[in-house]
Tab-separated table of C-alpha atoms in Angstrom:
chain	number	residue	atom	x	y	z
A	11	VAL	CA	0.303	-0.134	0.128
A	12	ASP	CA	1.416	3.129	-0.805
A	13	GLY	CA	0.860	6.689	0.686
A	14	ASN	CA	-2.200	7.118	-0.433
A	15	GLY	CA	-3.778	3.803	1.232
A	16	THR	CA	-3.918	2.578	-2.407
A	17	TRP	CA	-3.301	-1.392	-3.179
A	18	VAL	CA	-1.535	-2.771	-5.881
A	19	SER	CA	-1.765	-6.527	-7.007
A	20	ILE	CA	1.159	-8.028	-7.260
A	21	SER	CA	-0.394	-11.932	-7.997
A	22	ASP	CA	-1.951	-10.694	-11.271
A	23	SER	CA	1.472	-11.525	-13.573
A	24	LEU	CA	1.681	-15.132	-11.844
A	25	VAL	CA	0.242	-16.808	-14.848
A	26	PRO	CA	-0.399	-15.286	-18.121
A	27	PHE	CA	-3.610	-14.231	-18.677
A	28	GLY	CA	-6.052	-16.402	-19.961
A	29	THR	CA	-4.539	-19.414	-18.295
A	30	LEU	CA	-6.913	-22.276	-17.901
A	31	GLY	CA	-7.942	-22.176	-13.936
A	32	SER	CA	-5.986	-19.345	-12.883
A	33	THR	CA	-8.354	-18.218	-10.550
A	34	ALA	CA	-7.504	-20.852	-8.631
A	35	LEU	CA	-4.076	-18.328	-7.865
A	36	MET	CA	-6.231	-15.709	-6.277
A	37	CYS	CA	-6.175	-17.997	-3.324
A	38	VAL	CA	-3.034	-16.904	-1.351
A	39	GLU	CA	-2.247	-19.782	1.625
A	40	SER	CA	0.970	-17.992	2.292
A	41	ILE	CA	3.858	-15.553	1.708
A	42	ALA	CA	6.917	-15.177	2.935
A	43	VAL	CA	9.265	-12.000	2.532
A	44	ASP	CA	13.961	-12.829	2.242
A	45	PRO	CA	15.172	-10.918	5.075
A	46	SER	CA	18.585	-11.014	3.419
A	47	THR	CA	17.751	-10.424	-0.302
A	48	ALA	CA	15.662	-7.205	-1.350
A	49	ASN	CA	12.764	-7.412	-3.237
A	50	ARG	CA	12.572	-11.549	-2.984
A	51	LEU	CA	9.563	-12.914	-1.503
A	52	TYR	CA	7.821	-16.541	-2.210
A	53	MET	CA	4.111	-17.050	-2.649
A	54	ALA	CA	2.222	-20.407	-2.306
A	55	VAL	CA	-1.393	-20.272	-4.123
A	56	GLY	CA	-3.956	-22.772	-5.027
A	57	ASN	CA	-7.346	-24.268	-4.797
A	58	PRO	CA	-7.984	-27.761	-4.871
A	59	GLN	CA	-11.483	-26.706	-5.491
A	60	VAL	CA	-10.635	-25.899	-9.083
A	61	PRO	CA	-9.952	-28.784	-11.149
A	62	SER	CA	-6.925	-29.399	-12.861
A	63	SER	CA	-5.556	-25.611	-11.902
A	64	PRO	CA	-2.458	-24.203	-11.770
A	65	ARG	CA	-1.057	-24.224	-7.940
A	66	GLY	CA	2.147	-24.238	-5.832
A	67	ILE	CA	4.867	-21.841	-5.080
A	68	TYR	CA	6.492	-18.889	-7.141
A	69	VAL	CA	9.172	-17.021	-6.067
A	70	SER	CA	9.755	-12.972	-7.391
A	71	ASP	CA	13.635	-11.034	-7.383
A	72	ASN	CA	11.786	-8.036	-8.127
A	73	ALA	CA	8.843	-7.303	-5.517
A	74	GLY	CA	6.007	-9.121	-7.029
A	75	THR	CA	6.537	-7.654	-10.702
A	76	ASP	CA	7.563	-10.757	-12.280
A	77	TRP	CA	7.163	-14.498	-11.017
A	78	SER	CA	8.879	-18.358	-11.853
A	79	PHE	CA	7.852	-21.283	-10.778
A	80	VAL	CA	9.358	-23.215	-8.302
A	81	ASP	CA	9.228	-26.626	-10.208
A	82	THR	CA	10.443	-29.401	-8.348
A	83	SER	CA	8.678	-32.043	-10.071
A	84	ASP	CA	6.711	-32.911	-6.712
A	85	THR	CA	3.119	-33.130	-6.020
A	86	PHE	CA	1.498	-31.830	-2.905
A	87	VAL	CA	-2.044	-29.916	-2.106
A	88	ILE	CA	-2.246	-25.691	-1.442
A	89	GLN	CA	-5.686	-24.907	0.204
A	90	GLY	CA	-5.303	-21.255	0.024
A	91	ASN	CA	-9.014	-20.931	0.615
A	92	HIS	CA	-9.577	-24.005	2.815
A	93	GLY	CA	-12.244	-23.100	6.018
A	94	SER	CA	-10.138	-22.237	9.348
A	95	SER	CA	-6.778	-23.445	7.857
A	96	ARG	CA	-6.707	-20.522	5.462
A	97	ALA	CA	-5.851	-18.079	8.676
A	98	LYS	CA	-3.042	-19.980	10.316
A	99	GLY	CA	0.748	-19.957	9.088
A	100	GLU	CA	2.751	-18.517	8.306
A	101	ARG	CA	3.477	-21.494	6.243
A	102	LEU	CA	6.614	-20.232	4.390
A	103	ALA	CA	9.715	-18.977	5.973
A	104	VAL	CA	13.140	-18.211	4.138
A	105	ASP	CA	16.132	-19.154	5.988
A	106	PRO	CA	17.901	-16.061	7.302
A	107	ASN	CA	20.984	-17.021	7.187
A	108	ASP	CA	20.586	-18.876	3.482
A	109	PRO	CA	19.057	-16.884	0.741
A	110	ASN	CA	18.885	-20.605	-1.164
A	111	THR	CA	16.598	-21.975	1.099
A	112	PHE	CA	13.482	-22.253	2.102
A	113	TRP	CA	10.500	-24.086	3.937
A	114	TYR	CA	6.821	-25.061	3.539
A	115	GLY	CA	4.325	-26.516	5.768
A	116	SER	CA	1.731	-28.266	4.434
A	117	THR	CA	-2.269	-28.875	5.578
A	118	LYS	CA	-1.775	-32.813	4.118
A	119	SER	CA	1.510	-33.674	3.404
A	120	GLY	CA	4.109	-32.651	5.862
A	121	LEU	CA	6.694	-30.184	5.837
A	122	LYS	CA	9.152	-29.953	3.209
A	123	LYS	CA	12.594	-28.380	2.483
A	124	PHE	CA	13.457	-26.267	-0.859
A	125	VAL	CA	16.858	-25.866	-2.069
A	126	LYS	CA	18.195	-23.850	-4.903
A	127	SER	CA	21.760	-25.081	-6.148
A	128	GLY	CA	22.786	-24.657	-9.988
A	129	GLY	CA	19.753	-22.246	-10.244
A	130	VAL	CA	17.615	-25.409	-10.299
A	131	TRP	CA	15.157	-25.813	-7.030
A	132	SER	CA	14.704	-29.502	-5.487
A	133	SER	CA	12.564	-30.353	-2.793
A	134	THR	CA	13.184	-32.567	0.373
A	135	GLN	CA	10.251	-34.805	2.431
A	136	ILE	CA	10.649	-34.305	6.389
A	137	SER	CA	9.627	-37.519	7.448
A	138	SER	CA	6.561	-37.869	9.352
A	139	SER	CA	8.779	-39.811	11.862
A	140	SER	CA	10.945	-36.183	12.465
A	141	VAL	CA	7.675	-34.130	11.909
A	142	PRO	CA	3.895	-35.630	11.989
A	143	TYR	CA	1.689	-34.467	8.983
A	144	GLY	CA	-0.917	-33.263	11.673
A	145	ALA	CA	-4.366	-33.383	11.146
A	146	THR	CA	-5.422	-33.681	7.736
A	147	ASN	CA	-6.241	-30.546	6.377
A	148	THR	CA	-4.633	-28.478	9.018
A	149	GLY	CA	-1.209	-30.089	8.973
A	150	VAL	CA	2.046	-27.830	9.495
A	151	THR	CA	0.315	-24.770	10.695
A	152	PHE	CA	3.995	-22.465	10.710
A	153	VAL	CA	7.467	-22.227	10.321
A	154	VAL	CA	9.663	-19.780	11.546
A	155	CYS	CA	13.332	-19.464	11.818
A	156	ASP	CA	15.538	-17.992	14.307
A	157	PRO	CA	18.814	-16.710	13.152
A	158	ASN	CA	20.757	-17.202	15.920
A	159	GLY	CA	23.968	-15.437	15.469
A	160	GLY	CA	24.242	-16.916	12.028
A	161	ASN	CA	23.493	-20.959	13.439
A	162	THR	CA	19.434	-21.106	12.526
A	163	ILE	CA	17.085	-22.789	14.727
A	164	LEU	CA	13.925	-24.063	13.101
A	165	TYR	CA	10.660	-24.336	14.099
A	166	ALA	CA	7.646	-25.947	12.951
A	167	GLY	CA	4.061	-26.275	14.551
A	168	VAL	CA	2.140	-29.467	14.220
A	169	TYR	CA	-1.911	-28.956	14.822
A	170	ASP	CA	-2.837	-32.506	15.912
A	171	ASP	CA	-4.732	-34.131	19.245
A	172	THR	CA	-1.818	-36.968	19.710
A	173	ASP	CA	1.124	-35.331	18.447
A	174	GLY	CA	0.508	-31.454	18.410
A	175	GLY	CA	3.262	-29.110	19.391
A	176	VAL	CA	6.277	-27.602	18.150
A	177	TYR	CA	9.271	-28.943	16.669
A	178	LYS	CA	12.357	-27.699	16.788
A	179	SER	CA	15.611	-28.323	14.584
A	180	THR	CA	18.678	-27.363	15.336
A	181	ASN	CA	21.294	-28.574	12.262
A	182	GLY	CA	19.141	-27.355	8.911
A	183	GLY	CA	16.570	-30.238	9.421
A	184	THR	CA	18.436	-32.991	9.137
A	185	THR	CA	17.023	-34.169	12.587
A	186	TRP	CA	14.066	-32.998	14.864
A	187	SER	CA	12.326	-33.135	18.113
A	188	LYS	CA	9.359	-31.682	20.346
A	189	VAL	CA	9.984	-29.079	22.068
A	190	ALA	CA	9.134	-30.220	25.754
A	191	GLY	CA	7.089	-28.064	28.379
A	192	ASP	CA	3.510	-27.333	28.270
A	193	ALA	CA	1.035	-28.969	25.812
A	194	LEU	CA	-0.024	-26.730	22.887
A	195	LYS	CA	-1.617	-29.492	20.483
A	196	GLU	CA	-2.942	-26.935	18.256
A	197	PRO	CA	-0.785	-24.096	17.729
A	198	ARG	CA	-2.344	-21.596	15.234
A	199	ARG	CA	0.251	-18.625	14.679
A	200	ALA	CA	4.017	-18.182	15.764
A	201	GLN	CA	6.763	-15.074	15.261
A	202	ILE	CA	9.808	-14.907	16.563
A	203	SER	CA	11.321	-11.744	18.870
A	204	SER	CA	14.839	-10.228	18.367
A	205	ASN	CA	16.166	-12.056	21.431
A	206	GLY	CA	15.000	-15.685	19.493
A	207	THR	CA	11.573	-15.605	21.869
A	208	LEU	CA	8.992	-18.043	20.128
A	209	TYR	CA	5.312	-16.384	20.959
A	210	VAL	CA	2.844	-18.983	19.989
A	211	THR	CA	-0.829	-18.605	20.052
A	212	GLY	CA	-2.922	-22.155	20.198
A	213	GLY	CA	-6.521	-21.244	19.998
A	214	THR	CA	-8.522	-21.590	23.545
A	215	ASP	CA	-5.404	-23.648	24.967
A	216	GLY	CA	-3.762	-20.068	25.523
A	217	VAL	CA	-0.548	-18.645	24.067
A	218	ALA	CA	2.730	-20.295	24.941
A	219	LYS	CA	6.261	-18.887	25.033
A	220	LEU	CA	9.238	-20.375	24.185
A	221	VAL	CA	12.597	-19.075	25.353
A	222	ARG	CA	15.571	-19.868	22.725
A	223	ASN	CA	17.029	-23.307	24.160
A	224	GLY	CA	14.128	-23.264	27.160
A	225	THR	CA	10.902	-25.334	27.548
A	226	LEU	CA	6.972	-24.021	26.272
A	227	SER	CA	5.507	-22.302	28.793
A	228	LEU	CA	1.959	-21.432	28.149
A	229	MET	CA	1.502	-17.743	29.810
A	230	SER	CA	-1.107	-17.520	33.015
A	231	ALA	CA	-1.833	-14.075	32.940
A	232	LEU	CA	-3.922	-14.125	29.713
A	233	PRO	CA	-7.308	-14.493	30.288
A	234	SER	CA	-9.016	-17.946	29.019
A	235	THR	CA	-12.713	-16.764	29.242
A	236	THR	CA	-14.595	-13.521	29.209
A	237	THR	CA	-17.210	-12.009	31.769
A	238	ASN	CA	-19.287	-9.918	28.987
A	239	PRO	CA	-20.632	-12.530	27.779
A	240	ALA	CA	-18.900	-15.513	29.273
A	241	ARG	CA	-17.108	-17.496	26.739
A	242	SER	CA	-13.576	-18.745	25.961
A	243	VAL	CA	-10.824	-16.910	24.550
A	244	ASN	CA	-9.684	-18.157	20.719
A	245	TYR	CA	-5.976	-16.615	20.364
A	246	HIS	CA	-4.583	-16.591	16.956
A	247	GLY	CA	-2.870	-13.763	15.895
A	248	VAL	CA	0.505	-12.970	17.194
A	249	ALA	CA	2.702	-10.102	16.457
A	250	VAL	CA	6.392	-9.193	17.881
A	251	ASP	CA	7.922	-5.833	17.734
A	252	PRO	CA	10.977	-5.982	16.086
A	253	ASN	CA	12.794	-2.955	17.401
A	254	ASP	CA	12.210	-3.909	21.364
A	255	ALA	CA	16.148	-5.303	21.622
A	256	SER	CA	14.711	-7.040	25.132
A	257	GLY	CA	11.951	-9.376	22.804
A	258	ASN	CA	9.359	-8.104	25.356
A	259	THR	CA	6.831	-6.593	23.357
A	260	VAL	CA	4.088	-8.736	21.978
A	261	TYR	CA	0.498	-8.641	20.876
A	262	VAL	CA	-2.246	-11.717	20.588
A	263	ALA	CA	-5.395	-11.206	19.007
A	264	GLU	CA	-8.210	-13.513	19.413
A	265	ALA	CA	-10.429	-15.061	16.605
A	266	ASN	CA	-13.397	-14.505	15.675
A	267	ASN	CA	-16.781	-15.430	18.077
A	268	LYS	CA	-20.221	-15.112	17.381
A	269	ASP	CA	-21.055	-11.930	19.724
A	270	ARG	CA	-18.739	-9.947	17.557
A	271	ASN	CA	-16.974	-8.901	20.821
A	272	SER	CA	-13.043	-9.848	20.320
A	273	ILE	CA	-9.831	-8.656	22.162
A	274	ILE	CA	-6.592	-7.700	21.057
A	275	LEU	CA	-4.308	-7.689	23.967
A	276	ARG	CA	-0.524	-6.421	24.484
A	277	SER	CA	2.414	-6.787	27.088
A	278	ASP	CA	5.616	-4.828	27.075
A	279	ASP	CA	7.072	-7.386	29.445
A	280	GLY	CA	7.132	-10.951	27.654
A	281	GLY	CA	3.785	-11.916	29.048
A	282	VAL	CA	3.604	-11.332	32.832
A	283	THR	CA	1.271	-8.341	32.166
A	284	TRP	CA	-1.336	-7.713	29.781
A	285	ALA	CA	-3.301	-4.180	28.254
A	286	ASN	CA	-6.443	-5.600	27.149
A	287	GLN	CA	-8.902	-3.672	24.102
A	288	LEU	CA	-12.489	-5.160	23.108
A	289	SER	CA	-13.692	-4.335	19.494
A	290	ILE	CA	-14.459	-1.057	19.010
A	291	ASN	CA	-18.008	0.258	19.552
A	292	GLN	CA	-18.059	2.238	16.829
A	293	ASP	CA	-19.035	2.277	12.800
A	294	ARG	CA	-15.465	0.932	10.797
A	295	GLU	CA	-13.864	4.411	9.023
A	296	GLU	CA	-12.027	4.597	5.767
A	297	PRO	CA	-8.401	6.630	6.607
A	298	ASP	CA	-10.624	9.670	4.995
A	299	GLY	CA	-13.256	9.659	7.865
A	300	SER	CA	-15.867	7.789	5.954
A	301	LYS	CA	-18.238	4.878	6.814
A	302	SER	CA	-17.094	1.603	6.002
A	303	LEU	CA	-20.493	0.417	3.860
A	304	THR	CA	-20.061	-3.342	5.738
A	305	GLY	CA	-18.239	-5.141	8.230
A	306	TYR	CA	-17.117	-4.916	11.854
A	307	TRP	CA	-14.075	-4.819	13.783
A	308	PHE	CA	-11.672	-7.589	14.342
A	309	GLY	CA	-13.577	-9.895	12.230
A	310	SER	CA	-11.536	-13.769	12.541
A	311	THR	CA	-8.382	-12.272	13.051
A	312	ALA	CA	-5.746	-13.892	11.231
A	313	SER	CA	-2.697	-12.003	11.245
A	314	LEU	CA	-0.802	-9.344	13.224
A	315	MET	CA	2.157	-7.054	12.119
A	316	VAL	CA	4.393	-4.369	13.429
A	317	ASN	CA	5.734	-2.227	11.052
A	318	PRO	CA	9.486	-2.488	11.448
A	319	ALA	CA	10.110	1.134	10.681
A	320	ASN	CA	7.612	2.183	13.586
A	321	SER	CA	6.465	0.689	16.697
A	322	ASP	CA	3.207	2.084	17.234
A	323	GLU	CA	1.939	1.296	13.552
A	324	LEU	CA	0.009	-2.412	14.440
A	325	TRP	CA	-1.127	-4.110	10.890
A	326	LEU	CA	-4.206	-6.721	11.653
A	327	SER	CA	-6.186	-9.050	9.089
A	328	ASP	CA	-9.396	-10.709	9.442
A	329	PHE	CA	-11.865	-11.994	6.853
A	330	PHE	CA	-13.099	-7.798	5.991
A	331	GLY	CA	-9.587	-7.199	4.926
A	332	VAL	CA	-7.134	-5.117	6.486
A	333	ILE	CA	-6.840	-2.528	9.374
A	334	ARG	CA	-4.480	-0.330	10.670
A	335	THR	CA	-3.644	2.166	13.945
A	336	ASN	CA	-0.857	4.188	14.567
A	337	ASN	CA	-0.978	3.993	18.055
A	338	ALA	CA	-0.864	0.773	19.294
A	339	GLN	CA	1.254	1.827	22.345
A	340	ASP	CA	-2.102	2.886	23.699
A	341	ILE	CA	-4.050	-0.536	23.441
A	342	GLY	CA	-6.017	-1.210	26.710
A	343	THR	CA	-6.256	2.216	28.064
A	344	SER	CA	-8.487	4.982	27.162
A	345	PRO	CA	-10.112	5.936	24.890
A	346	GLY	CA	-7.379	3.380	23.124
A	347	ALA	CA	-5.586	2.571	20.238
A	348	VAL	CA	-7.522	4.308	16.894
A	349	TRP	CA	-8.226	1.760	13.897
A	350	LYS	CA	-8.673	2.772	10.489
A	351	THR	CA	-9.552	-0.054	7.725
A	352	LEU	CA	-7.230	0.304	4.567
A	353	GLN	CA	-9.750	-1.056	1.441
A	354	ASN	CA	-8.923	1.289	-0.981
A	355	GLY	CA	-8.370	-0.606	-4.511
A	356	GLN	CA	-8.615	-3.840	-2.449
A	357	GLU	CA	-12.443	-5.177	-2.489
A	358	GLU	CA	-13.107	-8.770	-2.226
A	359	THR	CA	-16.808	-8.931	-4.378
A	360	VAL	CA	-17.704	-12.466	-4.471
A	361	VAL	CA	-21.337	-12.294	-6.300
A	362	LEU	CA	-23.349	-15.095	-5.765
A	363	ASP	CA	-26.362	-13.148	-7.092
A	364	LEU	CA	-28.161	-10.521	-9.514
A	365	LYS	CA	-31.298	-9.438	-10.118
A	366	SER	CA	-33.028	-6.632	-12.046
A	367	PRO	CA	-36.368	-5.571	-11.697
A	368	PRO	CA	-38.733	-5.264	-14.796
A	369	SER	CA	-39.268	-2.184	-14.482
A	370	GLY	CA	-37.151	1.216	-12.715
A	371	GLY	CA	-33.772	0.034	-13.777
A	372	ASN	CA	-32.523	-1.314	-10.851
A	373	LEU	CA	-29.630	-3.727	-10.369
A	374	LEU	CA	-29.247	-5.340	-7.003
A	375	THR	CA	-26.442	-7.830	-6.599
A	376	GLY	CA	-25.744	-10.631	-3.337
A	377	LEU	CA	-22.516	-10.606	-2.164
A	378	ALA	CA	-20.387	-13.381	-0.167
A	379	ASP	CA	-19.375	-11.776	3.443
A	380	VAL	CA	-20.156	-7.936	2.802
A	381	GLY	CA	-24.087	-8.341	1.927
A	382	GLY	CA	-24.658	-6.717	-1.733
A	383	TYR	CA	-25.481	-3.128	-3.427
A	384	LEU	CA	-28.305	-1.269	-5.245
A	385	ASP	CA	-27.469	0.677	-8.403
A	386	ARG	CA	-30.101	3.571	-8.920
A	387	LYS	CA	-28.700	4.762	-12.027
A	388	SER	CA	-28.358	1.233	-13.552
A	389	THR	CA	-30.053	0.584	-17.066
A	390	VAL	CA	-29.343	-3.268	-17.089
């Protein structure tokens, strides 16, 4: 997004215009930026519900202007728009100490390592005896790399009632072991702080903290239930402040709930204490102050991100799009952080119905998720 809040698509050029089944590539399962190579990024895209459609992992070396396919002569399912699994991640991660290596955690076929040598990509399947495949259609929910002073530590989240948890490798993925400590069978998302501490959300099980070379510890200061109305808190989004050298500034957010009263929390002390902000009791607004036509605040929060150039700028994605606050430091205070939607040029309209009455010249549309529109000027 530029300074005026206008979005520019970087996926339209994945394949030539008119490619059969290319609508499946609008389903982005994961995206990763190479931290050591400027303008290089990866996307895992695909939708198995579109038969014989293109899918796979693509790489761009010019910030998304042009793309090439990471051809591994391999087969695996990418489910960019599959139920609740689509909000977990990130499933792609680039080794910060080796730009020719990246990792991908799949929904059905476990963990894969991709290596580029002589300009050619190849993949290695990590054995399920090392990193379990996890529950079908959810699988390996995230991969996170800790730079660790040049010696990468790898973490993979496995979502499973039996084998679920956080798995770790300190030798480039040759061997893996499940991290000891508190149980977290259904990890959703994770981020690593500047001091190597990993923060992991686990739905209604809570949020766990993993100090480098330590064990997994659930943070007891976080609320597990709310009283107005009474319900369990389902933790999903997580973000750390990359500018905080202490690694202690962290945010977590609740996934969607039926009462539309989700919470976002901030900690400045590594999870010892938390400040809490409920959903905002006001209309959703665009950056120019105009009212958003549809949606509500924090609807099924998926991911959180702190701007590396501005610690007070926190971004949030949900199923209505992207929102942002420029005063994240005020979360939990009164009146709290001010949020704005950022949807200019990034509308999602899944048209399910069209009607035109016999007279009057009005066209009515029915759209998934965001209602519909009445075109009073139409002559259709």
